[in-house]
Short mmCIF file of C-alpha atoms in Angstrom, two decimals:
data_model
loop_
_atom_site.label_atom_id
_atom_site.label_comp_id
_atom_site.label_asym_id
_atom_site.label_seq_id
_atom_site.Cartn_x
_atom_site.Cartn_y
_atom_site.Cartn_z
CA MET E 1074 33.21 151.71 255.24
CA PHE E 1075 31.41 147.94 255.49
CA LEU E 1076 34.67 146.19 253.94
CA ALA E 1077 35.89 142.88 253.92
CA ALA E 1078 39.46 142.11 252.74
CA ALA E 1079 40.45 140.23 249.80
CA PRO E 1080 43.43 140.21 248.56
CA MET E 1081 45.03 142.19 245.87
CA THR E 1082 46.73 139.89 244.13
CA VAL E 1083 47.71 140.15 240.48
CA GLY E 1084 45.31 138.05 238.51
CA LYS E 1085 42.40 140.77 240.68
CA SER E 1086 44.37 143.44 239.59
CA ILE E 1087 44.15 143.50 236.02
CA SER E 1088 40.96 142.05 236.22
CA TYR E 1089 39.68 145.39 238.34
CA TYR E 1090 42.32 147.49 235.38
CA THR E 1091 40.30 146.23 232.52
CA GLY E 1092 37.18 147.28 233.61
CA ILE E 1093 38.89 151.07 234.19
CA PHE E 1094 39.79 150.94 230.61
CA SER E 1095 36.02 149.85 229.66
CA THR E 1096 34.77 152.31 231.78
CA ALA E 1097 37.54 155.60 230.02
CA VAL E 1098 36.00 154.35 226.46
CA THR E 1099 32.16 154.27 228.42
CA ALA E 1100 33.01 158.20 230.07
CA SER E 1101 34.31 159.37 226.85
CA VAL E 1102 31.32 158.96 225.54
CA ASN E 1103 29.21 160.70 228.25
CA PRO E 1104 31.53 161.71 230.92
CA THR E 1105 28.64 163.40 233.43
CA ALA E 1106 25.95 160.65 232.30
CA THR E 1107 28.61 157.70 233.35
CA MET E 1108 29.50 159.86 237.02
CA ALA E 1109 25.65 159.33 237.17
CA ALA E 1110 25.57 156.39 236.78
CA LEU E 1111 28.46 155.31 238.88
CA SER E 1112 27.20 157.19 241.76
CA ALA E 1113 23.73 155.48 241.89
CA LEU E 1114 25.48 152.02 241.48
CA GLY E 1115 28.36 153.17 244.23
CA ALA E 1116 24.78 153.92 246.24
CA ILE E 1117 23.28 150.47 245.87
CA GLU E 1118 26.31 149.30 246.37
CA ASN E 1119 26.07 151.09 249.31
CA ALA E 1120 22.30 150.04 250.37
CA ALA E 1121 22.98 149.18 253.98
CA LYS E 1122 23.96 152.68 254.65
CA TYR E 1123 21.44 154.34 253.16
CA SER E 1124 18.28 151.71 253.25
CA PRO E 1125 18.94 149.00 256.04
CA ASP E 1126 15.85 147.96 255.76
CA SER E 1127 15.44 147.51 251.94
CA ALA E 1128 15.77 144.31 250.60
CA PHE E 1129 15.54 145.06 247.03
CA PHE E 1130 18.48 147.42 247.08
CA THR E 1131 20.29 144.92 249.31
CA GLY E 1132 19.50 142.07 247.27
CA VAL E 1133 20.86 144.42 244.00
CA ALA E 1134 24.64 145.23 245.95
CA ASP E 1135 24.98 141.76 247.01
CA LEU E 1136 24.67 141.17 243.12
CA LEU E 1137 27.13 144.04 242.04
CA ASN E 1138 29.88 142.70 244.77
CA GLY E 1139 31.62 140.70 242.08
CA ILE E 1140 32.23 143.31 239.88
CA PRO E 1141 35.12 145.50 240.83
CA VAL E 1142 34.95 148.74 239.68
CA ILE E 1143 31.51 149.22 240.85
CA ASN E 1144 32.72 147.98 243.98
CA THR E 1145 34.71 150.37 244.37
CA ALA E 1146 32.91 152.82 243.40
CA ALA E 1147 31.27 152.28 246.59
CA GLU E 1148 34.03 154.56 248.09
CA LEU E 1149 34.01 157.45 245.81
CA PRO E 1150 32.07 160.74 247.41
CA ILE E 1151 29.74 160.32 245.40
CA ALA E 1152 28.20 157.51 245.85
CA ASN E 1153 25.22 158.48 247.42
CA PRO E 1154 21.40 159.05 246.22
CA TYR E 1155 21.25 163.00 246.34
CA ALA E 1156 24.69 162.60 244.12
CA ALA E 1157 23.47 160.31 241.88
CA VAL E 1158 20.32 162.21 241.34
CA PHE E 1159 21.82 165.73 241.20
CA LEU E 1160 23.98 164.04 238.46
CA THR E 1161 20.98 162.23 236.98
CA ILE E 1162 19.70 166.02 236.39
CA VAL E 1163 22.69 167.11 235.51
CA ALA E 1164 23.49 164.40 232.16
CA ALA E 1165 19.66 165.42 231.84
CA LEU E 1166 20.18 168.74 231.35
CA MET E 1167 23.56 168.23 228.86
CA ILE E 1168 21.39 165.85 227.21
CA VAL E 1169 19.09 168.43 226.09
CA LEU E 1170 21.69 171.20 225.92
CA HIS E 1171 23.36 168.81 223.28
CA SER E 1172 20.21 168.49 221.31
CA PHE E 1173 20.10 171.41 219.70
CA ALA E 1174 22.58 173.65 217.65
CA GLU E 1175 22.65 176.74 218.87
CA SER E 1176 23.67 175.19 221.92
CA LYS E 1177 26.09 172.84 221.47
CA ILE E 1178 27.56 175.77 219.48
CA VAL E 1179 27.84 177.55 222.75
CA SER E 1180 28.48 174.61 225.07
CA GLN E 1181 31.37 173.47 222.77
CA ALA E 1182 33.43 175.87 223.71
CA THR E 1183 32.31 176.42 227.16
CA ILE E 1184 30.69 173.65 229.15
CA ASP E 1185 31.58 170.69 227.28
CA LYS E 1186 35.62 171.66 228.59
CA LEU E 1187 34.61 171.07 232.12
CA ASP E 1188 32.37 167.58 231.15
CA LYS E 1189 35.45 166.09 229.75
CA LEU E 1190 37.36 167.17 232.70
CA THR E 1191 34.79 165.54 235.22
CA GLY E 1192 34.92 162.18 233.27
CA TRP E 1193 38.77 161.72 233.67
CA ILE E 1194 38.90 162.82 237.00
CA GLY E 1195 35.98 160.10 237.45
CA VAL E 1196 38.54 157.80 235.92
CA THR E 1197 41.81 158.68 237.86
CA ALA E 1198 39.93 158.41 241.11
CA LEU E 1199 39.09 155.02 240.21
CA SER E 1200 42.37 154.40 238.75
CA LEU E 1201 44.08 155.31 242.04
CA MET E 1202 42.41 154.07 244.58
CA PRO E 1203 43.89 150.81 245.46
CA MET E 1204 46.93 152.11 245.54
CA PHE E 1205 47.06 153.24 248.60
CA THR E 1206 46.24 149.77 250.56
CA THR E 1207 47.70 146.29 250.62
CA GLU E 1208 44.46 144.71 249.97
CA SER E 1209 41.52 145.26 247.68
CA LEU E 1210 38.60 146.26 249.48
CA GLU E 1211 35.75 143.71 248.76
CA LYS E 1212 32.22 143.52 249.60
CA THR E 1213 30.26 140.85 251.07
CA SER E 1214 27.24 140.18 252.33
CA HIS E 1215 27.94 139.20 255.41
CA ALA E 1216 29.73 142.90 255.48
CA SER E 1217 27.00 144.69 254.68
CA LYS E 1218 24.65 143.12 257.61
CA ASN E 1219 27.76 142.76 260.10
CA ALA E 1220 29.38 146.29 260.48
CA ALA E 1221 30.50 145.17 263.67
CA ALA E 1222 32.97 142.77 261.99
CA VAL E 1223 34.31 144.48 259.56
CA ALA E 1224 35.26 147.43 262.39
CA ALA E 1225 37.13 144.59 263.49
CA GLN E 1226 38.69 143.24 260.31
CA ALA E 1227 39.73 147.45 259.48
CA GLY E 1228 42.58 147.47 261.63
CA ASN E 1229 44.47 145.10 260.30
CA ILE E 1230 44.28 147.00 256.80
CA SER E 1231 47.54 148.36 256.31
CA SER E 1232 48.73 151.17 253.85
CA GLY E 1233 50.42 150.75 250.78
CA ALA E 1234 49.90 149.13 247.74
CA PRO E 1235 52.28 146.01 246.36
CA TRP E 1236 54.17 147.06 243.53
CA TYR E 1237 52.59 145.47 241.02
CA VAL E 1238 49.65 147.32 241.55
CA TRP E 1239 51.49 150.54 241.77
CA VAL E 1240 53.26 149.26 238.10
CA ILE E 1241 49.85 147.88 236.33
CA GLY E 1242 47.34 151.01 237.69
CA ILE E 1243 50.00 153.92 236.71
CA THR E 1244 50.07 152.07 232.56
CA THR E 1245 46.54 151.71 232.71
CA LEU E 1246 45.72 154.99 233.67
CA ILE E 1247 48.45 156.52 231.55
CA VAL E 1248 46.54 154.32 228.73
CA ALA E 1249 43.09 154.89 229.64
CA SER E 1250 43.85 158.81 229.77
CA VAL E 1251 45.64 158.59 226.15
CA VAL E 1252 41.72 156.66 225.11
CA TYR E 1253 39.43 159.03 227.25
CA PHE E 1254 41.05 162.24 225.56
CA CYS E 1255 41.01 160.41 222.17
CA CYS E 1256 37.60 159.46 222.13
CA TYR E 1257 35.80 161.95 223.65
CA SER E 1258 37.30 164.47 221.47
CA CYS E 1259 36.16 162.02 218.22
CA VAL E 1260 32.66 162.23 220.29
CA ASP E 1261 32.73 165.74 220.56
CA ASN E 1262 33.71 166.29 217.28
CA ILE E 1263 31.01 164.74 215.91
CA GLY E 1264 28.59 166.37 217.67
CA THR E 1265 30.10 170.04 216.68
CA ILE E 1266 30.07 168.97 213.42
CA CYS E 1267 26.45 168.05 213.50
CA ALA E 1268 25.76 171.11 214.65
CA ALA E 1269 27.75 173.59 211.88
CA ILE E 1270 25.86 171.06 209.30
CA PRO E 1271 22.21 172.99 208.20
CA VAL E 1272 20.09 170.21 208.35
CA LYS E 1273 17.49 170.78 211.69
CA GLY E 1274 17.24 168.08 214.37
CA LEU E 1275 20.49 166.43 213.42
CA ASN E 1276 22.05 166.63 217.30
CA ILE E 1277 18.97 164.95 218.38
CA VAL E 1278 19.45 161.69 216.50
CA GLU E 1279 22.95 162.08 216.92
CA GLN E 1280 22.17 162.46 220.99
CA ILE E 1281 19.62 159.56 220.42
CA ILE E 1282 22.65 157.87 218.80
CA LYS E 1283 24.83 158.52 221.28
CA ALA E 1284 22.57 157.51 224.50
CA LEU E 1285 22.11 154.18 223.18
CA VAL E 1286 25.72 153.51 222.78
CA HIS E 1287 26.83 154.89 226.18
CA ALA E 1288 23.80 152.53 228.34
CA GLY E 1289 24.72 149.43 225.76
CA LEU E 1290 28.38 149.95 227.20
CA ILE E 1291 27.36 150.26 231.20
CA LEU E 1292 25.21 147.79 230.53
CA LEU E 1293 27.39 145.38 228.79
CA GLN E 1294 29.96 146.32 231.70
CA LEU E 1295 27.58 145.46 234.55
CA THR E 1296 26.63 141.65 232.55
CA PHE E 1297 29.86 140.99 230.69
CA PRO E 1298 32.80 141.84 232.08
CA VAL E 1299 34.78 140.12 228.91
CA LEU E 1300 33.34 141.18 226.30
CA SER E 1301 33.07 145.01 227.04
CA PHE E 1302 36.62 145.37 227.50
CA ILE E 1303 37.19 143.79 223.91
CA PHE E 1304 34.40 146.44 222.32
CA SER E 1305 36.58 148.74 224.39
CA VAL E 1306 39.26 147.74 222.84
CA ILE E 1307 37.57 148.25 219.24
CA LEU E 1308 35.94 151.75 220.02
CA ALA E 1309 39.40 152.78 221.50
CA ILE E 1310 41.37 151.62 218.69
CA LEU E 1311 38.68 153.33 216.27
CA GLY E 1312 39.26 156.66 218.20
CA ILE E 1313 42.60 156.67 217.82
CA LEU E 1314 42.48 155.80 213.96
CA LEU E 1315 39.91 158.93 213.59
CA PHE E 1316 41.17 161.41 215.85
CA ARG E 1317 42.97 163.29 213.57
CA VAL E 1318 40.60 162.93 210.44
CA LEU E 1319 37.52 164.40 212.78
CA ALA E 1320 40.15 167.13 213.98
CA ARG E 1321 40.50 167.95 210.57
CA ILE E 1322 37.04 168.65 209.95
CA THR E 1323 36.07 170.00 213.09
CA PHE E 1324 38.68 172.59 213.18
CA TYR E 1325 37.48 173.32 209.21
CA TYR E 1326 33.46 173.66 211.02
CA LYS E 1327 34.81 175.96 213.49
CA GLU E 1328 36.23 178.25 211.54
CA VAL E 1329 34.08 178.90 209.05
CA TYR E 1330 30.68 178.08 210.82
CA ILE E 1331 30.94 178.34 214.59
CA ARG E 1332 33.77 181.12 214.95
CA PRO E 1333 31.80 183.63 213.12
CA ILE E 1334 28.51 183.19 215.51
CA LEU E 1335 30.51 182.63 218.33
CA HIS E 1336 32.46 186.25 217.40
CA LEU E 1337 29.11 187.43 217.15
CA ILE E 1338 27.92 186.52 220.33
CA PHE E 1339 30.37 187.51 222.80
CA ARG E 1340 32.88 189.27 220.90
CA LYS E 1341 30.64 191.68 219.12
CA ASP E 1342 32.18 194.92 218.91
CA LYS E 1343 35.96 193.82 219.21
CA PRO E 1344 38.00 193.45 216.44
CA VAL E 1345 39.24 189.43 215.55
CA ASP E 1346 42.61 188.87 216.76
CA ARG E 1347 45.19 189.26 213.49
CA LEU E 1348 47.25 186.66 214.78
CA HIS E 1349 45.45 183.23 215.42
CA LYS E 1350 46.19 181.92 218.71
CA LYS E 1351 46.77 178.34 217.00
CA LEU E 1352 49.35 179.46 214.62
CA PRO E 1353 51.46 176.82 214.65
CA ARG E 1354 54.78 177.85 216.46
CA LYS E 1355 57.43 176.68 213.69
CA ILE E 1356 55.36 179.44 211.72
CA ARG E 1357 56.01 181.51 214.40
CA LYS E 1358 59.52 181.31 214.73
CA ARG E 1359 60.17 180.85 211.01
CA PHE E 1360 58.63 184.29 209.97
CA LYS E 1361 59.27 186.51 212.89
CA ASP E 1362 57.43 189.76 211.43
CA ILE E 1363 53.76 188.14 210.86
CA GLU E 1364 51.14 191.18 210.60
CA LEU E 1365 48.36 188.83 209.48
CA SER E 1366 47.95 185.20 209.90
CA PHE E 1367 44.77 182.79 210.11
CA PRO E 1368 43.24 179.65 208.53
CA VAL E 1369 42.10 179.17 204.80
CA PHE E 1370 41.11 175.98 203.68
CA VAL E 1371 41.44 173.78 201.39
CA ILE E 1372 38.63 171.78 199.40
CA LYS E 1373 39.98 170.96 196.20
CA GLY E 1374 42.69 171.25 193.62
CA VAL E 1375 45.79 171.44 195.48
CA ARG E 1376 47.65 168.43 195.53
CA GLY E 1377 49.54 167.15 198.59
CA ILE E 1378 46.67 168.51 200.76
CA LYS E 1379 43.78 166.58 202.02
CA SER E 1380 40.40 168.24 201.72
CA ARG E 1381 39.23 170.40 204.25
CA ALA E 1382 42.27 170.49 205.85
CA PRO E 1383 43.83 174.49 206.42
CA LEU E 1384 46.48 176.20 204.84
CA TRP E 1385 48.06 179.35 206.99
CA PHE E 1386 47.97 182.58 204.88
CA VAL E 1387 51.21 184.69 206.49
CA LYS E 1388 51.26 188.54 205.52
CA GLU E 1389 54.55 189.70 206.91
CA THR E 1390 55.29 193.35 207.78
CA SER E 1391 57.28 193.25 204.12
CA GLY E 1392 54.22 192.67 202.03
CA ASP E 1393 55.08 189.54 201.36
CA SER E 1394 51.94 186.58 202.16
CA HIS E 1395 52.87 182.48 202.16
CA LEU E 1396 50.36 179.81 202.53
CA ILE E 1397 52.24 177.16 204.75
CA ALA E 1398 50.91 173.77 205.40
CA LYS E 1399 51.22 172.29 208.56
CA LYS E 1400 52.79 168.10 208.04
CA SER E 1401 52.84 165.45 210.69
CA TRP E 1402 55.25 165.50 213.47
CA GLY E 1403 55.18 169.31 213.56
CA ARG E 1404 57.02 169.98 210.12
CA ILE E 1405 55.32 172.96 207.59
CA ARG E 1406 56.07 173.22 204.08
CA GLU E 1407 55.43 176.69 202.16
CA LEU E 1408 53.17 176.56 198.92
CA SER E 1409 54.53 177.80 195.56
CA VAL E 1410 52.16 180.97 195.37
CA LYS E 1411 53.63 181.45 192.27
CA GLU E 1412 52.72 177.40 190.93
CA LEU E 1413 49.11 177.97 192.24
CA ARG E 1414 48.66 180.96 190.13
CA ASP E 1415 50.12 179.23 187.20
CA ALA E 1416 47.44 176.27 187.91
CA ASN E 1417 44.33 178.17 187.97
CA PRO E 1418 44.87 181.62 186.09
CA ASN E 1419 41.53 182.70 186.24
CA ALA E 1420 40.48 182.10 189.85
CA VAL E 1421 39.13 185.02 191.66
CA ILE E 1422 38.10 185.25 195.25
CA ILE E 1423 34.21 185.71 195.60
CA PRO E 1424 32.24 186.25 198.98
CA CYS E 1425 29.87 184.24 199.47
CA ARG E 1426 26.98 184.76 202.45
CA ARG E 1427 29.00 181.84 204.66
CA PHE E 1428 32.34 181.80 203.39
CA ALA E 1429 34.97 183.66 200.59
CA GLU E 1430 35.67 181.62 198.13
CA LEU E 1431 38.47 181.04 196.22
CA LYS E 1432 38.13 179.13 192.69
CA SER E 1433 38.37 178.23 189.66
CA PRO E 1434 36.07 178.66 186.72
CA ASP E 1435 35.76 175.48 186.38
CA LYS E 1436 35.24 174.78 190.11
CA LYS E 1437 37.96 172.27 190.25
CA PHE E 1438 40.25 174.11 192.32
CA SER E 1439 38.50 175.42 195.67
CA ILE E 1440 39.94 177.81 199.15
CA VAL E 1441 37.68 178.94 201.81
CA ILE E 1442 38.29 181.59 203.95
CA GLY E 1443 35.99 182.13 206.87
CA ASN E 1444 34.00 184.94 207.11
CA SER E 1445 35.42 186.19 210.62
CA TYR E 1446 38.16 187.30 208.16
CA LYS E 1447 36.16 188.98 205.94
CA ALA E 1448 37.69 192.18 206.65
CA TYR E 1449 41.04 191.13 205.54
CA ILE E 1450 39.55 189.19 201.97
CA SER E 1451 41.43 192.08 200.24
CA ASP E 1452 44.93 191.39 201.79
CA VAL E 1453 44.65 187.75 200.64
CA GLY E 1454 43.75 188.81 197.03
CA LYS E 1455 47.27 191.05 196.79
CA GLY E 1456 49.12 188.80 198.91
CA LEU E 1457 48.05 185.94 196.61
CA GLY E 1458 47.93 187.50 193.73
CA PHE E 1459 43.95 186.84 192.71
CA PRO E 1460 41.22 189.50 192.08
CA VAL E 1461 38.32 189.57 194.25
CA LYS E 1462 35.07 190.18 192.80
CA GLU E 1463 31.38 190.40 194.63
CA ALA E 1464 29.39 188.33 193.58
CA ALA E 1465 25.79 187.45 193.81
CA GLN E 1466 24.38 184.78 196.32
CA GLU E 1467 26.75 181.40 195.11
CA ALA E 1468 26.32 178.14 196.07
CA GLU E 1469 27.89 177.29 199.02
CA PRO E 1470 29.19 173.00 198.15
CA ALA E 1471 30.31 173.47 201.94
CA ASP E 1472 26.79 173.52 202.71
CA ILE E 1473 25.57 170.85 200.73
CA LYS E 1474 27.92 168.06 201.50
CA PRO E 1475 28.27 165.85 204.58
CA ALA E 1476 31.25 166.44 206.61
CA LEU E 1477 31.81 162.67 207.07
CA GLN E 1478 31.83 162.09 203.12
CA SER E 1479 34.71 159.46 201.82
CA GLU E 1480 37.39 161.52 201.37
CA LYS E 1481 39.93 161.05 198.01
#
């Protein structure tokens, strides 16, 4: 493997795993592109094996020796030029796929899940590798030129890492995994929102910005590892803070705009499930005989409920209907339908082109119902006590307002 041994001290362990944290943040922006970069850099680190006569690649490999994570990337199965070319092509195809709203809508429900898993597997592999040796495996230019000497040293390397490597490594892996999933979800949700907003070319702009950020993070990690870690911590904090906000807005756009399209593509001749698969468990436990349940979305006019937050319409077999809000920590709260009617006595449900809207004449109250459930609009009207009124094409404020507008 062309390796030379160096002690895996506490200091080197911390240095290595801060690099793992930075790699997790970088991978969350673009997992496939990060794996392609690690593959290419690992292949360069293995230049003595794949291009022994190339002074250029050998020199670059020597320069990369001081970066612990890149050094270890040379031991990954993908650290070869063939995998690097393949992953680069896949990463390019993913960028093209995400640059168009229609393909992004389909990919977010299918191939993006594999993309997400790929990045996490890479981060996990890099995190676990140092735990299976008592010493850090660090390359040197001498080792890359003298395989026989390395082979002689290989017998001196024993299995099993010091306890502090396990403690630091497992802790970092847990933290990095949480950060990775939060940041990836934020980036993916922004792409989904851009796909749902009817503005042509928005996803192309989003992909260009994402590519620049990803390239900057990789370059920063190669040149200034400490600064890269600091910047990664800032991005991680932003990702955690924005996670719930973006998740709420994305759920709205998925249900109102994207789900009808996906149903038309994949389940055209099948009815929509009467019980939504994301119906909170506590609502299922509270109402034993649910006949119909799906989310409706508050745009404005409901006290204590944020814009584009879901309310769960629940109709029991007895005929009783309810509006339930999900609170933090899994709690639920039932809204008083009577108070809602008293506060908005003239509100009506009007089917529009993209959705149905329960709104008041003064436009201070608005709840949106996705067209996936247009067959059940009359159930909502009867259950909540609001009339359903047919109308010509109405202005649809959700089409006009940007998804990430400031929320009161």
